[in-house]
Amino acid sequence: MIRLLYSSQARPGITEQDIAEILEQSRKNNLDSGITGVLLYGGELFMQVLEGPELAVLKKYIAICDDSRNSLNKIIHITYTEKRIFDDWSMGAIQCDPIEYQKIFDLNARATETTEPDIFRNTMRDFLRRLNAAKKSV
């Protein structure tokens, strides 16, 4: 199993409805493919974690790269793993406020550099903390 973290630029003018459609389709397709993960979005920036069977995750990432709703896709981190972080989420979603967006933008700006394991771990922990908080509020 692998975990892949990538960022991309949303198509200019993307709407909340577009994102809702992306999430709805992703949840269905990911469930069928054994993929879990989370989409973080704010402004025109996407950051997503995909985890699951290696071939399924790589096929999903290729499909995302071919999707006209985003561009400038960059893999920030990819690793083999035995345990899922997002095992209960076929596709979680987190909308960012401007401060969080800036933190993500800064991480995205360093995407051409080697991402330190601590940065990746802290990003994943933050995703998980926020998703758990979202679960409790539903």
PDB file of C-alpha atoms in Angstrom:
ATOM      1  CA  MET A   1       0.000   0.000   0.000  1.00  0.00           C
ATOM      2  CA  ILE A   2       1.185   3.548  -0.671  1.00  0.00           C
ATOM      3  CA  ARG A   3       0.379   7.045   0.548  1.00  0.00           C
ATOM      4  CA  LEU A   4       0.730   9.951  -1.872  1.00  0.00           C
ATOM      5  CA  LEU A   5       0.534  13.654  -1.009  1.00  0.00           C
ATOM      6  CA  TYR A   6       0.244  16.073  -3.920  1.00  0.00           C
ATOM      7  CA  SER A   7      -0.759  19.642  -4.603  1.00  0.00           C
ATOM      8  CA  SER A   8      -2.360  21.247  -7.631  1.00  0.00           C
ATOM      9  CA  GLN A   9      -3.789  24.525  -8.842  1.00  0.00           C
ATOM     10  CA  ALA A  10      -7.575  24.599  -9.269  1.00  0.00           C
ATOM     11  CA  ARG A  11      -8.996  25.857 -12.546  1.00  0.00           C
ATOM     12  CA  PRO A  12      -9.741  29.588 -12.272  1.00  0.00           C
ATOM     13  CA  GLY A  13     -13.383  30.144 -11.376  1.00  0.00           C
ATOM     14  CA  ILE A  14     -13.909  26.705  -9.836  1.00  0.00           C
ATOM     15  CA  THR A  15     -17.094  26.749  -7.765  1.00  0.00           C
ATOM     16  CA  GLU A  16     -18.261  25.068  -4.572  1.00  0.00           C
ATOM     17  CA  GLN A  17     -20.608  23.027  -6.783  1.00  0.00           C
ATOM     18  CA  ASP A  18     -17.620  21.820  -8.846  1.00  0.00           C
ATOM     19  CA  ILE A  19     -15.846  20.748  -5.667  1.00  0.00           C
ATOM     20  CA  ALA A  20     -18.980  19.006  -4.370  1.00  0.00           C
ATOM     21  CA  GLU A  21     -19.165  17.057  -7.646  1.00  0.00           C
ATOM     22  CA  ILE A  22     -15.475  16.132  -7.431  1.00  0.00           C
ATOM     23  CA  LEU A  23     -15.986  14.857  -3.882  1.00  0.00           C
ATOM     24  CA  GLU A  24     -19.154  12.913  -4.702  1.00  0.00           C
ATOM     25  CA  GLN A  25     -17.531  11.130  -7.647  1.00  0.00           C
ATOM     26  CA  SER A  26     -14.281  10.553  -5.734  1.00  0.00           C
ATOM     27  CA  ARG A  27     -16.079   8.966  -2.798  1.00  0.00           C
ATOM     28  CA  LYS A  28     -17.802   6.460  -5.065  1.00  0.00           C
ATOM     29  CA  ASN A  29     -14.736   5.674  -7.179  1.00  0.00           C
ATOM     30  CA  ASN A  30     -12.369   5.520  -4.219  1.00  0.00           C
ATOM     31  CA  LEU A  31     -14.611   3.139  -2.311  1.00  0.00           C
ATOM     32  CA  ASP A  32     -14.655   0.804  -5.326  1.00  0.00           C
ATOM     33  CA  SER A  33     -10.839   1.048  -5.679  1.00  0.00           C
ATOM     34  CA  GLY A  34      -9.908   0.687  -2.009  1.00  0.00           C
ATOM     35  CA  ILE A  35      -8.560   4.246  -1.836  1.00  0.00           C
ATOM     36  CA  THR A  36      -8.922   6.499   1.201  1.00  0.00           C
ATOM     37  CA  GLY A  37      -7.768  10.055   1.724  1.00  0.00           C
ATOM     38  CA  VAL A  38      -8.587  13.700   2.168  1.00  0.00           C
ATOM     39  CA  LEU A  39      -8.822  16.779  -0.048  1.00  0.00           C
ATOM     40  CA  LEU A  40      -7.744  20.112   1.375  1.00  0.00           C
ATOM     41  CA  TYR A  41      -8.857  23.118  -0.644  1.00  0.00           C
ATOM     42  CA  GLY A  42      -8.858  26.862  -0.356  1.00  0.00           C
ATOM     43  CA  GLY A  43      -8.812  29.592  -2.924  1.00  0.00           C
ATOM     44  CA  GLU A  44      -7.482  27.924  -6.022  1.00  0.00           C
ATOM     45  CA  LEU A  45      -5.154  25.457  -4.311  1.00  0.00           C
ATOM     46  CA  PHE A  46      -5.775  21.760  -3.793  1.00  0.00           C
ATOM     47  CA  MET A  47      -3.732  19.453  -1.622  1.00  0.00           C
ATOM     48  CA  GLN A  48      -4.729  15.824  -1.369  1.00  0.00           C
ATOM     49  CA  VAL A  49      -3.613  12.643   0.323  1.00  0.00           C
ATOM     50  CA  LEU A  50      -4.429   9.358  -1.389  1.00  0.00           C
ATOM     51  CA  GLU A  51      -3.697   6.012   0.242  1.00  0.00           C
ATOM     52  CA  GLY A  52      -4.406   2.471  -0.844  1.00  0.00           C
ATOM     53  CA  PRO A  53      -3.187  -0.230  -3.221  1.00  0.00           C
ATOM     54  CA  GLU A  54      -0.209   1.075  -5.204  1.00  0.00           C
ATOM     55  CA  LEU A  55      -1.676   0.542  -8.672  1.00  0.00           C
ATOM     56  CA  ALA A  56      -5.056   2.038  -7.694  1.00  0.00           C
ATOM     57  CA  VAL A  57      -3.470   5.154  -6.160  1.00  0.00           C
ATOM     58  CA  LEU A  58      -1.162   5.706  -9.130  1.00  0.00           C
ATOM     59  CA  LYS A  59      -4.045   5.283 -11.599  1.00  0.00           C
ATOM     60  CA  LYS A  60      -6.104   7.753  -9.562  1.00  0.00           C
ATOM     61  CA  TYR A  61      -3.268  10.276  -9.553  1.00  0.00           C
ATOM     62  CA  ILE A  62      -2.874   9.967 -13.338  1.00  0.00           C
ATOM     63  CA  ALA A  63      -6.628  10.537 -13.744  1.00  0.00           C
ATOM     64  CA  ILE A  64      -6.381  13.617 -11.510  1.00  0.00           C
ATOM     65  CA  CYS A  65      -3.492  14.953 -13.603  1.00  0.00           C
ATOM     66  CA  ASP A  66      -5.628  14.494 -16.741  1.00  0.00           C
ATOM     67  CA  ASP A  67      -8.622  16.315 -15.185  1.00  0.00           C
ATOM     68  CA  SER A  68      -9.077  19.816 -16.638  1.00  0.00           C
ATOM     69  CA  ARG A  69     -10.361  21.148 -13.298  1.00  0.00           C
ATOM     70  CA  ASN A  70      -6.800  21.376 -12.012  1.00  0.00           C
ATOM     71  CA  SER A  71      -3.236  21.831 -13.244  1.00  0.00           C
ATOM     72  CA  LEU A  72       0.350  22.166 -12.012  1.00  0.00           C
ATOM     73  CA  ASN A  73       0.146  18.860 -10.148  1.00  0.00           C
ATOM     74  CA  LYS A  74       3.180  18.178  -7.929  1.00  0.00           C
ATOM     75  CA  ILE A  75       3.875  15.101  -5.854  1.00  0.00           C
ATOM     76  CA  ILE A  76       5.102  16.335  -2.492  1.00  0.00           C
ATOM     77  CA  HIS A  77       5.588  12.969  -0.824  1.00  0.00           C
ATOM     78  CA  ILE A  78       5.035   9.323  -1.652  1.00  0.00           C
ATOM     79  CA  THR A  79       5.775   6.401   0.643  1.00  0.00           C
ATOM     80  CA  TYR A  80       4.952   2.775   1.247  1.00  0.00           C
ATOM     81  CA  THR A  81       2.860   2.190   4.343  1.00  0.00           C
ATOM     82  CA  GLU A  82       1.186  -0.675   6.135  1.00  0.00           C
ATOM     83  CA  LYS A  83      -1.372   1.436   7.969  1.00  0.00           C
ATOM     84  CA  ARG A  84      -3.873   3.964   6.690  1.00  0.00           C
ATOM     85  CA  ILE A  85      -4.249   7.366   8.281  1.00  0.00           C
ATOM     86  CA  PHE A  86      -7.688   7.946   6.740  1.00  0.00           C
ATOM     87  CA  ASP A  87      -9.165   4.453   7.009  1.00  0.00           C
ATOM     88  CA  ASP A  88     -12.712   5.728   7.605  1.00  0.00           C
ATOM     89  CA  TRP A  89     -12.706   8.241   4.731  1.00  0.00           C
ATOM     90  CA  SER A  90     -13.140   7.285   1.070  1.00  0.00           C
ATOM     91  CA  MET A  91     -12.548  11.023   0.587  1.00  0.00           C
ATOM     92  CA  GLY A  92     -12.629  13.517   3.415  1.00  0.00           C
ATOM     93  CA  ALA A  93     -12.674  17.237   2.644  1.00  0.00           C
ATOM     94  CA  ILE A  94     -11.377  20.272   4.488  1.00  0.00           C
ATOM     95  CA  GLN A  95     -11.973  23.818   3.326  1.00  0.00           C
ATOM     96  CA  CYS A  96      -9.222  26.212   4.423  1.00  0.00           C
ATOM     97  CA  ASP A  97      -9.482  29.671   5.841  1.00  0.00           C
ATOM     98  CA  PRO A  98      -6.968  32.278   4.586  1.00  0.00           C
ATOM     99  CA  ILE A  99      -4.382  31.619   7.331  1.00  0.00           C
ATOM    100  CA  GLU A 100      -4.422  27.873   6.750  1.00  0.00           C
ATOM    101  CA  TYR A 101      -4.347  28.501   3.013  1.00  0.00           C
ATOM    102  CA  GLN A 102      -1.111  30.482   3.444  1.00  0.00           C
ATOM    103  CA  LYS A 103       0.493  27.625   5.392  1.00  0.00           C
ATOM    104  CA  ILE A 104      -0.490  25.222   2.629  1.00  0.00           C
ATOM    105  CA  PHE A 105       0.722  27.641  -0.024  1.00  0.00           C
ATOM    106  CA  ASP A 106       4.093  27.837   1.750  1.00  0.00           C
ATOM    107  CA  LEU A 107       4.354  24.040   1.843  1.00  0.00           C
ATOM    108  CA  ASN A 108       3.349  23.930  -1.824  1.00  0.00           C
ATOM    109  CA  ALA A 109       6.071  26.463  -2.669  1.00  0.00           C
ATOM    110  CA  ARG A 110       8.622  24.042  -1.211  1.00  0.00           C
ATOM    111  CA  ALA A 111       7.191  21.107  -3.177  1.00  0.00           C
ATOM    112  CA  THR A 112      10.162  21.110  -5.530  1.00  0.00           C
ATOM    113  CA  GLU A 113      12.445  20.496  -2.560  1.00  0.00           C
ATOM    114  CA  THR A 114      12.704  17.215  -0.717  1.00  0.00           C
ATOM    115  CA  THR A 115       9.940  17.219   1.854  1.00  0.00           C
ATOM    116  CA  GLU A 116      11.248  16.370   5.287  1.00  0.00           C
ATOM    117  CA  PRO A 117       9.490  13.428   6.962  1.00  0.00           C
ATOM    118  CA  ASP A 118       8.597  15.638   9.955  1.00  0.00           C
ATOM    119  CA  ILE A 119       6.795  18.125   7.701  1.00  0.00           C
ATOM    120  CA  PHE A 120       4.831  15.292   6.101  1.00  0.00           C
ATOM    121  CA  ARG A 121       4.011  13.712   9.465  1.00  0.00           C
ATOM    122  CA  ASN A 122       2.883  17.027  10.934  1.00  0.00           C
ATOM    123  CA  THR A 123       0.726  17.741   7.888  1.00  0.00           C
ATOM    124  CA  MET A 124      -0.894  14.306   8.188  1.00  0.00           C
ATOM    125  CA  ARG A 125      -1.467  14.733  11.922  1.00  0.00           C
ATOM    126  CA  ASP A 126      -3.142  18.083  11.284  1.00  0.00           C
ATOM    127  CA  PHE A 127      -5.381  16.504   8.625  1.00  0.00           C
ATOM    128  CA  LEU A 128      -6.317  13.700  11.001  1.00  0.00           C
ATOM    129  CA  ARG A 129      -6.971  16.063  13.930  1.00  0.00           C
ATOM    130  CA  ARG A 130      -9.268  18.218  11.801  1.00  0.00           C
ATOM    131  CA  LEU A 131     -11.083  15.225  10.324  1.00  0.00           C
ATOM    132  CA  ASN A 132     -11.673  13.742  13.773  1.00  0.00           C
ATOM    133  CA  ALA A 133     -13.045  17.103  14.929  1.00  0.00           C
ATOM    134  CA  ALA A 134     -15.331  17.168  11.883  1.00  0.00           C
ATOM    135  CA  LYS A 135     -16.593  13.642  12.672  1.00  0.00           C
ATOM    136  CA  LYS A 136     -17.494  14.665  16.224  1.00  0.00           C
ATOM    137  CA  SER A 137     -19.408  17.737  15.069  1.00  0.00           C
ATOM    138  CA  VAL A 138     -21.574  15.775  12.603  1.00  0.00           C
TER     139      VAL A 138
END
